Every structure is written in C-alpha cells, then in structure tokens.
PDB file of C-alpha atoms in Angstrom:
ATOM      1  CA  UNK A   1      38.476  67.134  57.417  1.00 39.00           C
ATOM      2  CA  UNK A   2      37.162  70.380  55.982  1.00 45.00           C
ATOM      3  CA  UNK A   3      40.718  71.837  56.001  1.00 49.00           C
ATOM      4  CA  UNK A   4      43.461  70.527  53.966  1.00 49.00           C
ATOM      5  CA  UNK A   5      47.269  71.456  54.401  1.00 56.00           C
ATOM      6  CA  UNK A   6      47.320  71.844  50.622  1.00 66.00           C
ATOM      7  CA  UNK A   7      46.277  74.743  48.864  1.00 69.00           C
ATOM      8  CA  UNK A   8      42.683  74.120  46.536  1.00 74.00           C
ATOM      9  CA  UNK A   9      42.053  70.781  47.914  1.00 73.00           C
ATOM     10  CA  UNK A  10      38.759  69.774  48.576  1.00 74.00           C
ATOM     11  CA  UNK A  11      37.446  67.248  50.507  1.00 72.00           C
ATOM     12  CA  UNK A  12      34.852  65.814  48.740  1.00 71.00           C
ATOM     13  CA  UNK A  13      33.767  62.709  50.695  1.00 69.00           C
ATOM     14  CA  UNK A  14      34.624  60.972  54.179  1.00 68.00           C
ATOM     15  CA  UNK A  15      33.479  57.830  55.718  1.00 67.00           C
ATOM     16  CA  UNK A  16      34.696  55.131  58.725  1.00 66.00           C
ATOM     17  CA  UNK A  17      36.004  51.940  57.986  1.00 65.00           C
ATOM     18  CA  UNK A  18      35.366  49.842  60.869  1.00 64.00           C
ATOM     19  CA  UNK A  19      37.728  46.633  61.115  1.00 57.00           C
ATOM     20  CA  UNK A  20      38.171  45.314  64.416  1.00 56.00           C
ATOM     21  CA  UNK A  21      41.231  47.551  65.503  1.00 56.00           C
ATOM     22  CA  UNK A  22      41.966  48.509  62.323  1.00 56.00           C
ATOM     23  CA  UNK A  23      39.028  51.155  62.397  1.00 61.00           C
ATOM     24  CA  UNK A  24      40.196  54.654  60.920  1.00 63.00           C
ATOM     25  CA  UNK A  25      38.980  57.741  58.979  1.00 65.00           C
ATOM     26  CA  UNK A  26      39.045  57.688  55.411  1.00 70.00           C
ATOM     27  CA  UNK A  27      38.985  61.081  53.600  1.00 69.00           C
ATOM     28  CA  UNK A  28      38.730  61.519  49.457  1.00 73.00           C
ATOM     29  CA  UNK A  29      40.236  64.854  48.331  1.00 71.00           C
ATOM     30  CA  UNK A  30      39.908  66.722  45.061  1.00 74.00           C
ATOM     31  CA  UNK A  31      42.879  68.120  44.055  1.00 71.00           C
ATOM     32  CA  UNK A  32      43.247  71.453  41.710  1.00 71.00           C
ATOM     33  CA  UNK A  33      45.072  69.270  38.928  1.00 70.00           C
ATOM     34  CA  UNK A  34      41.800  67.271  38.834  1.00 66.00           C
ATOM     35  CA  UNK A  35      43.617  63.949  40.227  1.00 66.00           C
ATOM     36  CA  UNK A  36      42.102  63.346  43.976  1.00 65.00           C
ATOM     37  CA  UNK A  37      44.309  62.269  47.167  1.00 63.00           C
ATOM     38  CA  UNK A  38      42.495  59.639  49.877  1.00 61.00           C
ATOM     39  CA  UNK A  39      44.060  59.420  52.970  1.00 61.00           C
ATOM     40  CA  UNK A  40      43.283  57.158  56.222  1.00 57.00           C
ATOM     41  CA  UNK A  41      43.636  58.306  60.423  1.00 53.00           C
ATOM     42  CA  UNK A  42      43.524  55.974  62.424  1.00 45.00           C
ATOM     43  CA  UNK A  43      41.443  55.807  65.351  1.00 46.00           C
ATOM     44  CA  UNK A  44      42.529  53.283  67.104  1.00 42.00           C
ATOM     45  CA  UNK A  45      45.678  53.618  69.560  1.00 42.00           C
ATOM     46  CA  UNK A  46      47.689  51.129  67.934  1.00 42.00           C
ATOM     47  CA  UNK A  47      47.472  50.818  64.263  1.00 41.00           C
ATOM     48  CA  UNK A  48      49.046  48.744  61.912  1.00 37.00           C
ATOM     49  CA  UNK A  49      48.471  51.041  58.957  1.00 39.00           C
ATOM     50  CA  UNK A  50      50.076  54.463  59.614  1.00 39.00           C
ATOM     51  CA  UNK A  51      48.647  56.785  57.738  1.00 42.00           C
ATOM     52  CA  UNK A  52      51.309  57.296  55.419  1.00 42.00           C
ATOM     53  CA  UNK A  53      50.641  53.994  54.035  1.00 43.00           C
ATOM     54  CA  UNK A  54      47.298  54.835  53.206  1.00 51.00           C
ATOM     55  CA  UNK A  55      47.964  58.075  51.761  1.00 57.00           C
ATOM     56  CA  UNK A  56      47.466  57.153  48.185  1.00 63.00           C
ATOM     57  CA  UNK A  57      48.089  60.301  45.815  1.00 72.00           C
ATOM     58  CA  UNK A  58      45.185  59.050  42.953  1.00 77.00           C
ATOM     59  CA  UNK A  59      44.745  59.464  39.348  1.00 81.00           C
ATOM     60  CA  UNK A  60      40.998  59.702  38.301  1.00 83.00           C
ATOM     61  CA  UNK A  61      39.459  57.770  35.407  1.00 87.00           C
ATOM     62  CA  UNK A  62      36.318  59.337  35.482  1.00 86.00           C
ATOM     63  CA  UNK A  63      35.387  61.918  36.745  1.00 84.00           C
ATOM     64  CA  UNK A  64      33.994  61.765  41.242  1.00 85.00           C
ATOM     65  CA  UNK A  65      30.794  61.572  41.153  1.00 89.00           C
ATOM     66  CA  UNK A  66      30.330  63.835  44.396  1.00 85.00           C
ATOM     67  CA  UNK A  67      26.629  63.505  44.445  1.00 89.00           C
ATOM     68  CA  UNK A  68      27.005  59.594  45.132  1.00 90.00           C
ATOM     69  CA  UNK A  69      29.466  59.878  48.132  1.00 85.00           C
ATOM     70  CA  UNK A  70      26.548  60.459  50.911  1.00 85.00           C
ATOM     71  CA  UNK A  71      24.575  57.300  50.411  1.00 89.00           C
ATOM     72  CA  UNK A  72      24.978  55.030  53.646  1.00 87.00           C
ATOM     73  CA  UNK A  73      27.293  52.219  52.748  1.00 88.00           C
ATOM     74  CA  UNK A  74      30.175  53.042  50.625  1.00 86.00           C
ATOM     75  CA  UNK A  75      32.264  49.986  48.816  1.00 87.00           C
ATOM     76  CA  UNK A  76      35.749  51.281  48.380  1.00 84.00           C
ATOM     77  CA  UNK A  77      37.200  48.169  45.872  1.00 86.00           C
ATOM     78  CA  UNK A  78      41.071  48.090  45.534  1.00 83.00           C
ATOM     79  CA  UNK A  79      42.717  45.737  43.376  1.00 86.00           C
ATOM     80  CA  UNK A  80      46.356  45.349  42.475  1.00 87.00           C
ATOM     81  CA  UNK A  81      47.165  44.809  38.916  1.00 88.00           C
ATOM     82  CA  UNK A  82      50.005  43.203  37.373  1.00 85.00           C
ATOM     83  CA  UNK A  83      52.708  45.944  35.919  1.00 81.00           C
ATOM     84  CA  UNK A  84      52.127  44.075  32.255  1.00 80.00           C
ATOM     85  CA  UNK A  85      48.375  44.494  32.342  1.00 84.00           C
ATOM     86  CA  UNK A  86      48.206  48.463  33.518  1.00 82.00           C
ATOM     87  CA  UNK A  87      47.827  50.154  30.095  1.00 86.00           C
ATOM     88  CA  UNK A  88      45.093  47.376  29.610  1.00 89.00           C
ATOM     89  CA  UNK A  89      42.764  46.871  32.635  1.00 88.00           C
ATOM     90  CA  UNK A  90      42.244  50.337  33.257  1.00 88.00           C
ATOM     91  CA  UNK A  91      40.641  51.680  30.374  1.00 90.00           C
ATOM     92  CA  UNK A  92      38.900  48.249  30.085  1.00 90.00           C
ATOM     93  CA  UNK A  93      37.070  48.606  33.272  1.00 91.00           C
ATOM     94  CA  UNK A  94      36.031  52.080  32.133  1.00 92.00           C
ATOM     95  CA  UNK A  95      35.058  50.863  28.951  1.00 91.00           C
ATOM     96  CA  UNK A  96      33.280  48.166  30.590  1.00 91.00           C
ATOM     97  CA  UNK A  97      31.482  50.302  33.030  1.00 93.00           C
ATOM     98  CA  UNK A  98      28.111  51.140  31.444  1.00 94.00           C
ATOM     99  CA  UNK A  99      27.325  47.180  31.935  1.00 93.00           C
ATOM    100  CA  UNK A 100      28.315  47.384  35.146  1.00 94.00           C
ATOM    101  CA  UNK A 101      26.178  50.408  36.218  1.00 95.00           C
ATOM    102  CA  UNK A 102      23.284  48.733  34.779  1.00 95.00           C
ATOM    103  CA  UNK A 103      22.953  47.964  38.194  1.00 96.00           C
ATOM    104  CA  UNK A 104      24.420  50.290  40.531  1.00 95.00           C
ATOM    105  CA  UNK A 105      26.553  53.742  39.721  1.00 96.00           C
ATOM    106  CA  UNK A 106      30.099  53.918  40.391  1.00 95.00           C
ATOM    107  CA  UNK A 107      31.155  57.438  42.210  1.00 92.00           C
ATOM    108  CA  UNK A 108      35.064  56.909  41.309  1.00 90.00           C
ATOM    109  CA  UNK A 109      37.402  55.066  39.480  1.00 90.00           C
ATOM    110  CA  UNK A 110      41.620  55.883  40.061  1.00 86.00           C
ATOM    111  CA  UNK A 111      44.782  53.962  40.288  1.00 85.00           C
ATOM    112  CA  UNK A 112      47.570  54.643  42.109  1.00 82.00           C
ATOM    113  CA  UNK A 113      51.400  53.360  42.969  1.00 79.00           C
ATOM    114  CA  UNK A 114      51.868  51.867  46.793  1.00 74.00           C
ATOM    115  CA  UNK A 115      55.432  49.994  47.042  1.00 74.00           C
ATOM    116  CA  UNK A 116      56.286  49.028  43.401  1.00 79.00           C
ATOM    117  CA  UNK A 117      52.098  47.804  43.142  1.00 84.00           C
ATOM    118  CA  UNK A 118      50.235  49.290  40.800  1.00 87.00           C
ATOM    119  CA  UNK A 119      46.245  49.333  42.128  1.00 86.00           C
ATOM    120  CA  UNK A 120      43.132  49.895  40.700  1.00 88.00           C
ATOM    121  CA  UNK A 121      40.750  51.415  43.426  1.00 86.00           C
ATOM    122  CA  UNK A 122      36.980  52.647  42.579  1.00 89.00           C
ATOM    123  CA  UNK A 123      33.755  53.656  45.113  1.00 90.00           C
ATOM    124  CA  UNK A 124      30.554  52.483  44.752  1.00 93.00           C
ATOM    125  CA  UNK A 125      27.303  53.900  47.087  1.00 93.00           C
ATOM    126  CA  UNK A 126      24.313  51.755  48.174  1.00 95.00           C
ATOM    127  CA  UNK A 127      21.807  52.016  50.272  1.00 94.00           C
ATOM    128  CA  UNK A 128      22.352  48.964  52.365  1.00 92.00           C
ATOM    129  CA  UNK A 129      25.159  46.029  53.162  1.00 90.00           C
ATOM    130  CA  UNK A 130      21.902  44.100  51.196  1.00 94.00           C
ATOM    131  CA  UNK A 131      21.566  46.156  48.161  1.00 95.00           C
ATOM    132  CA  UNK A 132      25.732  45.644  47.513  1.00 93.00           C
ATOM    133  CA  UNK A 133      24.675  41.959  47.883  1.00 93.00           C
ATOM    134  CA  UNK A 134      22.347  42.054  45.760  1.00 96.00           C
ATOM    135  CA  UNK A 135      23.769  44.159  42.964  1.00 95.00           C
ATOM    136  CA  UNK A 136      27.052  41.773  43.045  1.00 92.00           C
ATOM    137  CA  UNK A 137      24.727  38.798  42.734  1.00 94.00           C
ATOM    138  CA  UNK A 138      22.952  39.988  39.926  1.00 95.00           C
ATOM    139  CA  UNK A 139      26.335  41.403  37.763  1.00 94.00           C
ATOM    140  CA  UNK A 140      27.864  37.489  38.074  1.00 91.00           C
ATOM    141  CA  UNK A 141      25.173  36.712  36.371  1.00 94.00           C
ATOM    142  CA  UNK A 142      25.232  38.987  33.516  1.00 94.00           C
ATOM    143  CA  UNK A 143      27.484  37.872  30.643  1.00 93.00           C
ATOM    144  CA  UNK A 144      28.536  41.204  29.543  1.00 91.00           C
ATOM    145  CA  UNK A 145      30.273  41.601  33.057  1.00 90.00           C
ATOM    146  CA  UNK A 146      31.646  37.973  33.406  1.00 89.00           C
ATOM    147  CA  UNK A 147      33.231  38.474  30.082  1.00 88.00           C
ATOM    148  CA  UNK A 148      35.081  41.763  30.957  1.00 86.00           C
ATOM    149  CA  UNK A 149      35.985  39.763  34.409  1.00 83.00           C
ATOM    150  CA  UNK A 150      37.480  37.063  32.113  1.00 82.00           C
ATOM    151  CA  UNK A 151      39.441  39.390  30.574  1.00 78.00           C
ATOM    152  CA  UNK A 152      41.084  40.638  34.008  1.00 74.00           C
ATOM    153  CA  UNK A 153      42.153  37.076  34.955  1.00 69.00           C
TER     154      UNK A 153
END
C-alpha cells in the first residue's frame, strides 16, 4: 500500500477489517486535490464485495487527522443519508463535532456517492473495543449530542 497507481497519492492510513469471510484490507489515500480515496482488497478467496464496490472516491469535511490513524482500534462509521437531507446533515455533523469530541477525536469526516446513495462516512481512533464503548455510552448521554442526533432522524 505504499504505492499508488495515481500520481501524488498518499496513503495515509491502512487497517484490517475482520468479518467472518468478509475480511479485507482497507487503505485511506490522500489525494493532491485534497479529497482522499479509501479502497478495500479482499483477502479472502471468495468475496462478496469486489473491490470496486468499495472503492469510494471521498470528499473531506475536515481536514485527516493523520496523527490519529495509528491508534489500535479504528471505527470507520458509514451512514447513508437521504438525497433531501445532504446539504443539511453534513455540515451539521461538523458543526456538531466539538460536542462530540468532548470525548474522543474524530480523524476524518467525508461523504461520498455509491449507487444513487449518498453516505456520510467518518474514522474515529481508540485505544480499545472498551474505550469506543465507553465513549458511545457516555455521548447518549450528553444532551448536546442527542439533540444533534434528533436532528438526523
């Protein structure tokens, strides 16, 4: 993964997703136009999920936060959104983020296009299967979250 097939990308972070046969190798690329690329391999022999389905080409809402991609556990969230609510859930979630990150940073935050959906998709590192856990446990109880989650709904 340190070699891309296009010119000035970057590979900024990589990881394993293991799901029964559905394990593969995700990769997140930085792209010179400032937008980022993830794609999937699959490592298992048969594979649902070529990986031109999971080659997502990504716009960024923030900006990667690289130094975040090598903790241990790694919570890639994707989310479709409903064509009418685009222009409006993304830049709430952004605006929405410092409450969010009282508790734990968030290393990315992009949407994408995959078949007519439009997704929402953003990273975020902990230290442990525990910590994410925790963290989550602790935002559904914070009303500043739940009322941005209302919003989404």
């Amino acid at each position: 993964y340190e070699e891309s097939q296009n010119p000035g990308d970057k590979c900024i972070a990589a990881w394993t997703i293991e799901y029964g046969a559905l394990n593969r190798v995700v990769s997140l690329w930085e792209r010179p136009s400032g937008n980022c690329l993830i794609s999937g391999e699959p490592t298992a022999s048969i594979d649902w999920l070529s990986p031109a389905r999971i080659g997502w080409r990504l716009e960024s809402h923030i900006a990667p936060r690289v130094e975040l991609l090598s903790a241990p556990f790694l919570d890639l969230r994707m989310y479709g959104i409903k064509p009418s609510q685009k222009d409006e859930i993304l830049p709430a979630f952004v605006e929405n983020l410092p409450a969010r990150e009282r508790y734990s940073m968030c290393a990315g935050i992009w949407s994408a296009r995959e078949r007519g959906q439009d997704l929402m998709i953003h990273l975020w590192p902990y230290e442990s299967f525990d910590q994410r856990i925790a963290v989550r446990e602790k935002t559904f109880k914070d009303p500043e979250w739940l009322q941005y989650l209302s919003f989404t709904k």
